[in-house]
mmCIF file of C-alpha atoms in Angstrom:
data_model
loop_
_atom_site.group_PDB
_atom_site.id
_atom_site.type_symbol
_atom_site.label_atom_id
_atom_site.label_comp_id
_atom_site.label_asym_id
_atom_site.label_seq_id
_atom_site.Cartn_x
_atom_site.Cartn_y
_atom_site.Cartn_z
ATOM 1 C CA MET A 1 52.553 101.317 121.434
ATOM 2 C CA ALA A 2 55.435 102.922 119.853
ATOM 3 C CA LYS A 3 54.833 107.005 118.525
ATOM 4 C CA ARG A 4 54.752 106.956 114.644
ATOM 5 C CA GLN A 5 56.382 110.318 113.013
ATOM 6 C CA ILE A 6 55.805 110.715 109.550
ATOM 7 C CA LYS A 7 59.240 110.650 107.424
ATOM 8 C CA LEU A 8 59.680 113.609 105.022
ATOM 9 C CA GLY A 9 61.512 113.999 101.900
ATOM 10 C CA ALA A 10 62.070 116.775 99.663
ATOM 11 C CA PHE A 11 61.974 116.170 95.939
ATOM 12 C CA ILE A 12 64.201 119.201 95.010
ATOM 13 C CA PRO A 13 65.852 119.676 91.646
ATOM 14 C CA THR A 14 68.095 122.965 91.561
ATOM 15 C CA THR A 15 65.176 124.025 88.438
ATOM 16 C CA SER A 16 61.648 122.838 89.887
ATOM 17 C CA GLN A 17 60.009 119.446 90.208
ATOM 18 C CA HIS A 18 56.924 121.292 87.863
ATOM 19 C CA ALA A 19 57.314 121.383 84.274
ATOM 20 C CA ALA A 20 56.978 125.141 83.697
ATOM 21 C CA GLY A 21 58.374 125.716 87.453
ATOM 22 C CA TRP A 22 61.414 127.271 85.555
ATOM 23 C CA ARG A 23 59.684 130.036 84.359
ATOM 24 C CA HIS A 24 58.072 131.614 87.521
ATOM 25 C CA PRO A 25 58.997 135.406 88.046
ATOM 26 C CA GLU A 26 61.204 134.386 91.010
ATOM 27 C CA SER A 27 62.385 130.973 89.695
ATOM 28 C CA ARG A 28 66.172 131.018 89.546
ATOM 29 C CA PRO A 29 67.125 128.811 86.635
ATOM 30 C CA GLN A 30 70.463 130.112 85.518
ATOM 31 C CA ASP A 31 71.575 128.654 88.972
ATOM 32 C CA HIS A 32 70.851 125.359 88.157
ATOM 33 C CA LEU A 33 74.199 123.993 87.964
ATOM 34 C CA SER A 34 75.414 126.259 90.938
ATOM 35 C CA ILE A 35 76.517 124.450 94.170
ATOM 36 C CA ASP A 36 76.128 127.603 96.278
ATOM 37 C CA TYR A 37 72.436 127.034 95.032
ATOM 38 C CA ALA A 38 72.107 123.127 95.775
ATOM 39 C CA ILE A 39 73.843 124.053 99.005
ATOM 40 C CA GLU A 40 70.654 126.828 99.977
ATOM 41 C CA LEU A 41 68.267 124.561 98.955
ATOM 42 C CA ALA A 42 69.230 121.470 101.382
ATOM 43 C CA LYS A 43 69.797 123.829 103.755
ATOM 44 C CA THR A 44 66.495 125.201 103.423
ATOM 45 C CA ALA A 45 65.238 121.823 103.596
ATOM 46 C CA GLU A 46 67.380 120.499 106.408
ATOM 47 C CA CYS A 47 65.686 123.417 109.076
ATOM 48 C CA GLY A 48 62.338 123.114 107.275
ATOM 49 C CA LEU A 49 62.540 119.308 109.166
ATOM 50 C CA PHE A 50 63.191 117.299 106.231
ATOM 51 C CA ASP A 51 64.628 113.977 106.941
ATOM 52 C CA ALA A 52 66.335 113.435 103.373
ATOM 53 C CA TYR A 53 67.277 115.643 100.094
ATOM 54 C CA PHE A 54 66.018 113.182 96.735
ATOM 55 C CA LEU A 55 67.407 113.076 93.384
ATOM 56 C CA ALA A 56 65.883 111.215 90.597
ATOM 57 C CA ASP A 57 68.954 110.790 88.019
ATOM 58 C CA GLY A 58 69.553 109.128 84.374
ATOM 59 C CA LEU A 59 72.651 108.210 82.378
ATOM 60 C CA ALA A 60 70.983 110.430 79.088
ATOM 61 C CA VAL A 61 69.885 113.543 77.662
ATOM 62 C CA ASN A 62 66.405 113.742 79.270
ATOM 63 C CA TRP A 63 63.942 114.523 76.606
ATOM 64 C CA SER A 64 60.311 114.243 78.892
ATOM 65 C CA HIS A 65 58.711 117.406 79.953
ATOM 66 C CA GLY A 66 58.111 118.843 76.238
ATOM 67 C CA ALA A 67 62.307 118.645 75.113
ATOM 68 C CA SER A 68 62.684 116.760 72.001
ATOM 69 C CA LYS A 69 65.397 114.597 70.180
ATOM 70 C CA HIS A 70 63.860 115.412 67.049
ATOM 71 C CA ASN A 71 63.011 118.604 67.037
ATOM 72 C CA LYS A 72 65.546 120.831 69.077
ATOM 73 C CA ASN A 73 64.356 123.792 69.089
ATOM 74 C CA VAL A 74 61.518 123.150 70.696
ATOM 75 C CA GLY A 75 64.121 123.450 74.233
ATOM 76 C CA TYR A 76 61.381 123.535 76.623
ATOM 77 C CA SER A 77 62.501 121.555 79.489
ATOM 78 C CA ASP A 78 64.395 122.115 82.568
ATOM 79 C CA LYS A 79 65.623 118.831 82.881
ATOM 80 C CA VAL A 80 67.749 117.806 79.758
ATOM 81 C CA VAL A 81 71.028 118.059 81.930
ATOM 82 C CA GLY A 82 71.763 117.750 85.550
ATOM 83 C CA PHE A 83 74.693 117.314 88.517
ATOM 84 C CA GLU A 84 75.804 113.258 88.810
ATOM 85 C CA PRO A 85 73.770 112.812 92.858
ATOM 86 C CA VAL A 86 76.467 111.264 94.758
ATOM 87 C CA THR A 87 79.287 114.074 93.412
ATOM 88 C CA LEU A 88 76.392 116.557 94.782
ATOM 89 C CA PHE A 89 75.329 115.065 98.326
ATOM 90 C CA ALA A 90 79.427 115.466 99.110
ATOM 91 C CA ALA A 91 80.198 118.445 98.487
ATOM 92 C CA ILE A 92 76.383 119.023 100.417
ATOM 93 C CA SER A 93 76.972 116.960 103.320
ATOM 94 C CA ALA A 94 80.245 118.416 104.441
ATOM 95 C CA VAL A 95 77.882 121.708 105.477
ATOM 96 C CA THR A 96 74.763 119.638 106.665
ATOM 97 C CA GLN A 97 74.306 118.216 109.749
ATOM 98 C CA ASN A 98 71.112 116.035 109.979
ATOM 99 C CA ILE A 99 69.356 115.868 106.522
ATOM 100 C CA ASP A 100 69.964 112.423 104.394
ATOM 101 C CA PHE A 101 70.515 112.026 100.997
ATOM 102 C CA ILE A 102 68.755 109.925 98.610
ATOM 103 C CA ALA A 103 70.682 109.212 95.193
ATOM 104 C CA THR A 104 69.676 107.592 92.356
ATOM 105 C CA ALA A 105 71.786 104.781 90.101
ATOM 106 C CA SER A 106 70.989 102.404 87.775
ATOM 107 C CA THR A 107 71.474 98.576 88.459
ATOM 108 C CA THR A 108 71.355 98.699 84.701
ATOM 109 C CA TYR A 109 74.075 100.593 83.047
ATOM 110 C CA GLU A 110 76.421 100.405 86.447
ATOM 111 C CA GLU A 111 78.922 98.258 88.127
ATOM 112 C CA PRO A 112 78.127 96.668 91.282
ATOM 113 C CA TYR A 113 81.934 97.335 92.611
ATOM 114 C CA LEU A 114 81.674 101.091 91.365
ATOM 115 C CA LEU A 115 78.634 101.508 92.906
ATOM 116 C CA ALA A 116 79.628 100.129 96.070
ATOM 117 C CA ARG A 117 82.853 101.521 96.465
ATOM 118 C CA LYS A 118 80.856 105.050 95.209
ATOM 119 C CA TYR A 119 77.836 104.806 97.903
ATOM 120 C CA ALA A 120 80.370 103.501 100.848
ATOM 121 C CA SER A 121 82.466 106.647 100.325
ATOM 122 C CA LEU A 122 79.590 108.812 100.755
ATOM 123 C CA ASP A 123 77.977 107.103 103.496
ATOM 124 C CA HIS A 124 81.835 107.789 105.279
ATOM 125 C CA ILE A 125 81.849 111.100 103.938
ATOM 126 C CA SER A 126 78.371 112.387 105.417
ATOM 127 C CA LYS A 127 78.614 110.028 108.631
ATOM 128 C CA GLY A 128 75.906 107.583 107.930
ATOM 129 C CA ARG A 129 73.385 110.424 106.131
ATOM 130 C CA THR A 130 73.466 107.803 102.562
ATOM 131 C CA ALA A 131 70.578 105.649 100.449
ATOM 132 C CA TRP A 132 70.308 104.734 97.188
ATOM 133 C CA ASN A 133 67.518 105.133 95.324
ATOM 134 C CA VAL A 134 67.753 101.589 92.981
ATOM 135 C CA VAL A 135 66.131 102.198 89.479
ATOM 136 C CA THR A 136 66.743 99.985 86.421
ATOM 137 C CA THR A 137 66.615 102.519 84.215
ATOM 138 C CA ILE A 138 63.213 102.902 81.839
ATOM 139 C CA SER A 139 64.849 105.185 78.880
ATOM 140 C CA ALA A 140 65.727 103.633 75.921
ATOM 141 C CA GLU A 141 67.712 105.823 75.074
ATOM 142 C CA THR A 142 70.301 105.129 77.354
ATOM 143 C CA ALA A 143 71.464 101.833 75.702
ATOM 144 C CA ARG A 144 73.370 103.685 72.854
ATOM 145 C CA ASN A 145 75.499 105.506 75.790
ATOM 146 C CA PHE A 146 76.777 102.252 76.631
ATOM 147 C CA GLY A 147 76.791 99.867 73.630
ATOM 148 C CA PHE A 148 74.076 98.458 74.048
ATOM 149 C CA SER A 149 72.218 97.637 70.827
ATOM 150 C CA ALA A 150 69.174 97.766 72.477
ATOM 151 C CA HIS A 151 67.608 98.261 76.031
ATOM 152 C CA PRO A 152 67.371 95.119 78.157
ATOM 153 C CA ASP A 153 63.480 94.573 78.474
ATOM 154 C CA ALA A 154 62.186 94.705 82.285
ATOM 155 C CA LYS A 155 62.090 90.927 83.017
ATOM 156 C CA VAL A 156 65.910 90.955 82.242
ATOM 157 C CA ARG A 157 66.632 94.549 84.106
ATOM 158 C CA TYR A 158 65.048 93.025 87.433
ATOM 159 C CA GLU A 159 66.910 89.966 87.486
ATOM 160 C CA ARG A 160 69.668 91.659 86.762
ATOM 161 C CA ALA A 161 68.713 94.391 89.600
ATOM 162 C CA ASP A 162 68.498 91.783 92.436
ATOM 163 C CA GLU A 163 71.585 90.088 91.684
ATOM 164 C CA PHE A 164 73.246 93.560 91.461
ATOM 165 C CA ILE A 165 71.747 94.773 95.104
ATOM 166 C CA GLU A 166 73.280 90.867 96.584
ATOM 167 C CA VAL A 167 76.320 92.198 94.877
ATOM 168 C CA VAL A 168 77.345 95.605 96.370
ATOM 169 C CA GLN A 169 75.785 94.227 99.789
ATOM 170 C CA LYS A 170 78.540 91.520 99.713
ATOM 171 C CA LEU A 171 81.136 93.886 98.964
ATOM 172 C CA TRP A 172 79.839 96.493 101.450
ATOM 173 C CA ASP A 173 80.360 93.329 103.379
ATOM 174 C CA SER A 174 83.540 93.517 102.808
ATOM 175 C CA TRP A 175 85.677 94.995 105.845
ATOM 176 C CA GLU A 176 84.214 94.288 109.689
ATOM 177 C CA ASP A 177 83.257 97.149 111.274
ATOM 178 C CA ASP A 178 86.377 96.815 113.802
ATOM 179 C CA ALA A 179 88.634 95.269 111.172
ATOM 180 C CA PHE A 180 90.809 98.702 111.123
ATOM 181 C CA LEU A 181 92.872 98.631 114.401
ATOM 182 C CA TYR A 182 95.492 101.220 113.786
ATOM 183 C CA ASP A 183 97.674 99.927 116.538
ATOM 184 C CA LYS A 184 101.385 101.933 115.567
ATOM 185 C CA GLU A 185 102.872 99.935 118.607
ATOM 186 C CA ASN A 186 102.793 96.450 116.687
ATOM 187 C CA GLY A 187 101.950 97.826 113.176
ATOM 188 C CA HIS A 188 99.079 96.798 112.619
ATOM 189 C CA PHE A 189 96.909 99.089 110.885
ATOM 190 C CA PHE A 190 94.008 96.388 110.381
ATOM 191 C CA ASP A 191 93.142 92.591 111.168
ATOM 192 C CA ALA A 192 93.495 91.041 107.588
ATOM 193 C CA SER A 193 91.348 88.107 109.663
ATOM 194 C CA LYS A 194 88.335 90.567 109.244
ATOM 195 C CA GLN A 195 88.811 90.973 105.548
ATOM 196 C CA HIS A 196 85.918 88.815 103.302
ATOM 197 C CA GLU A 197 85.994 88.863 99.610
ATOM 198 C CA PRO A 198 82.785 88.280 98.031
ATOM 199 C CA LEU A 199 83.438 85.598 95.662
ATOM 200 C CA HIS A 200 80.545 85.875 93.782
ATOM 201 C CA SER A 201 80.001 83.936 90.421
ATOM 202 C CA GLY A 202 76.516 84.637 89.016
ATOM 203 C CA LYS A 203 74.604 84.896 85.871
ATOM 204 C CA TYR A 204 75.258 88.795 85.210
ATOM 205 C CA PHE A 205 78.317 89.318 87.332
ATOM 206 C CA ASN A 206 81.209 88.429 88.586
ATOM 207 C CA VAL A 207 83.196 89.598 91.854
ATOM 208 C CA GLN A 208 85.785 88.269 93.098
ATOM 209 C CA GLY A 209 87.769 90.684 95.317
ATOM 210 C CA ALA A 210 86.696 93.343 98.315
ATOM 211 C CA LEU A 211 85.788 96.531 98.712
ATOM 212 C CA ASN A 212 88.800 98.697 99.050
ATOM 213 C CA VAL A 213 86.764 101.489 101.196
ATOM 214 C CA PRO A 214 85.559 100.278 104.708
ATOM 215 C CA ARG A 215 82.007 99.625 106.111
ATOM 216 C CA PRO A 216 79.824 102.047 105.940
ATOM 217 C CA PRO A 217 79.305 103.698 108.927
ATOM 218 C CA GLN A 218 75.365 102.554 108.480
ATOM 219 C CA GLY A 219 76.625 99.116 107.405
ATOM 220 C CA TYR A 220 74.557 99.056 104.627
ATOM 221 C CA PRO A 221 73.698 102.676 102.416
ATOM 222 C CA VAL A 222 69.408 102.470 103.066
ATOM 223 C CA ILE A 223 68.067 100.650 99.952
ATOM 224 C CA VAL A 224 65.119 102.705 98.108
ATOM 225 C CA GLN A 225 63.247 101.246 95.689
ATOM 226 C CA ALA A 226 60.478 103.228 93.100
ATOM 227 C CA GLY A 227 59.285 100.976 91.167
ATOM 228 C CA GLN A 228 55.608 100.221 90.522
ATOM 229 C CA SER A 229 55.412 97.177 88.945
ATOM 230 C CA ALA A 230 55.314 93.865 90.301
ATOM 231 C CA ASP A 231 58.929 93.194 89.702
ATOM 232 C CA GLY A 232 59.641 96.699 91.084
ATOM 233 C CA ARG A 233 57.538 95.556 94.480
ATOM 234 C CA GLU A 234 58.918 92.116 94.625
ATOM 235 C CA LEU A 235 62.461 93.835 94.759
ATOM 236 C CA ALA A 236 61.797 96.237 97.089
ATOM 237 C CA ALA A 237 60.007 93.257 99.386
ATOM 238 C CA LYS A 238 63.440 91.979 98.971
ATOM 239 C CA TYR A 239 65.493 94.176 99.560
ATOM 240 C CA ALA A 240 64.021 98.020 100.653
ATOM 241 C CA GLU A 241 63.497 99.959 103.433
ATOM 242 C CA VAL A 242 62.025 102.486 101.659
ATOM 243 C CA ILE A 243 59.204 102.612 98.937
ATOM 244 C CA PHE A 244 58.140 105.470 96.806
ATOM 245 C CA THR A 245 55.077 105.518 95.102
ATOM 246 C CA ALA A 246 52.499 107.852 93.985
ATOM 247 C CA GLN A 247 48.977 107.089 93.855
ATOM 248 C CA GLN A 248 46.020 109.600 92.598
ATOM 249 C CA SER A 249 43.687 108.718 95.268
ATOM 250 C CA LEU A 250 43.244 107.372 98.548
ATOM 251 C CA ALA A 251 41.946 103.862 98.197
ATOM 252 C CA ASP A 252 44.665 103.006 95.555
ATOM 253 C CA ALA A 253 47.207 104.439 97.938
ATOM 254 C CA ARG A 254 45.592 102.073 100.797
ATOM 255 C CA ALA A 255 45.555 99.097 98.556
ATOM 256 C CA PHE A 256 48.845 99.404 97.145
ATOM 257 C CA TYR A 257 50.354 100.009 100.746
ATOM 258 C CA ARG A 258 48.516 96.305 102.010
ATOM 259 C CA GLU A 259 49.794 94.790 98.608
ATOM 260 C CA VAL A 260 53.682 95.233 99.222
ATOM 261 C CA LYS A 261 53.590 94.728 103.075
ATOM 262 C CA GLY A 262 52.352 91.351 102.103
ATOM 263 C CA ARG A 263 55.225 90.833 99.775
ATOM 264 C CA LEU A 264 57.737 90.868 102.623
ATOM 265 C CA ALA A 265 56.994 87.420 104.690
ATOM 266 C CA LYS A 266 58.667 85.713 101.745
ATOM 267 C CA TYR A 267 62.327 87.072 102.498
ATOM 268 C CA GLY A 268 61.567 86.585 106.390
ATOM 269 C CA ARG A 269 60.954 90.172 106.861
ATOM 270 C CA HIS A 270 58.019 92.358 109.210
ATOM 271 C CA PRO A 271 55.764 94.433 107.453
ATOM 272 C CA ASP A 272 57.108 97.628 109.343
ATOM 273 C CA ASP A 273 61.083 96.868 107.732
ATOM 274 C CA LEU A 274 59.402 98.874 104.770
ATOM 275 C CA LYS A 275 58.784 102.351 104.945
ATOM 276 C CA VAL A 276 55.677 103.274 102.388
ATOM 277 C CA MET A 277 56.353 107.331 101.229
ATOM 278 C CA PRO A 278 53.335 108.574 98.658
ATOM 279 C CA GLY A 279 54.663 111.234 96.585
ATOM 280 C CA GLY A 280 52.997 114.463 97.264
ATOM 281 C CA SER A 281 52.805 117.728 94.946
ATOM 282 C CA VAL A 282 51.502 121.179 97.119
ATOM 283 C CA PHE A 283 50.926 124.072 95.107
ATOM 284 C CA VAL A 284 50.842 127.474 96.956
ATOM 285 C CA ALA A 285 48.984 130.523 94.695
ATOM 286 C CA ALA A 286 46.102 132.293 95.188
ATOM 287 C CA LEU A 287 43.374 132.269 92.904
ATOM 288 C CA LEU A 288 44.240 135.918 92.054
ATOM 289 C CA HIS A 289 47.422 135.080 90.168
ATOM 290 C CA LYS A 290 46.244 131.426 88.521
ATOM 291 C CA PRO A 291 45.705 133.033 84.784
ATOM 292 C CA SER A 292 49.283 134.639 85.145
ATOM 293 C CA LEU A 293 50.790 131.259 86.212
ATOM 294 C CA GLU A 294 48.658 128.965 83.850
ATOM 295 C CA ARG A 295 50.381 130.798 80.582
ATOM 296 C CA LEU A 296 53.598 129.491 81.527
ATOM 297 C CA PHE A 297 52.766 126.194 80.278
ATOM 298 C CA SER A 298 53.480 125.324 76.980
ATOM 299 C CA PRO A 299 50.820 123.660 75.515
ATOM 300 C CA ILE A 300 53.705 120.779 74.130
ATOM 301 C CA ILE A 301 54.171 120.344 77.819
ATOM 302 C CA SER A 302 50.591 120.409 79.091
ATOM 303 C CA ILE A 303 49.285 117.502 76.376
#
C-alpha cells in the first residue's frame, strides 16, 4: 500500500487572514503591498515545507470584515485592496523553487482566452507550479464593475463555469508538447500539424483560435475548487484535482468527504483523483495575553 502524505497549503494574505490580525503589535500592515514582504512570506512557507501558497481574490473592493460601503469612516477591514494573484505569483516564482501557487480567478467576470493565457504563462514562468482556484464570485458588488445590470444567479454562474473550464482546457491543448522544433537548419520553428484550434461554439462562449502560449509544462495547471454548494461540489467532481472545504466538526467533514468523492464515478474518475483539503486556523497565544489580544477586535467585526 502506497504511503499517504499530507499536503499543506498556506493561506497567507499580506496582512492577516484573521479579521483583526493586522492590529497585532508584531503585524506589518504597512507592508501589505510590499513585494519584498510577500516574497518573505512565500520563502517562510517554503522553508516550512508547505506545498502551496494560496491567495483568494475578488474583482471589487471587499467590504467584508467590518468595512462598510455606506459608512466609509468605519474602515476596519484590511481586506479592501490587494495584489492580483497571477501577477504577484509570477514575481515570487522567480525567487522560490518548490512551493506551488494557487491563484483565484472568476469564471463569471473573466474570459477563457485571457485566463488560459495568464495561467499558461505563469506555469511556464514558475516551471510547472501553477494552480487555478475556480470561483464563480458571490459578491454582487462585482457586477457594477463589469457592465452587468445584476449579478447572475448561481445556476447561470455554474453553467457558465462548466463551459468556461472546458474552453480553457481546450485552449491549453492548442499545442502538442513537442510542437516547437527550433530547427535552425531547416527553418522550422514549430510543426504546424501539432497546433489545434479549439473551434468552440457553446451557450456562453465562442472561442475559435489557438492559444498564443505553448502548452503549459503541467499540461493543465492544477484545478482547485472551493464551492460548498451542490453545484460547486459537482463542478469539482467533474474537473478539479483539489477541493478546499471547511467544516466545523469531524462528522461533517467525513460526510462531505464521502459525498464529494461519490460524485466522481459518473465522470469516469477515481476517488483518488480529487484531493480534499480542509481549512484550519491555528491560534498560538499564552492565556496571559488573551485579554489584550481580544481588545484588538472591533465590536462590529465580532458580530
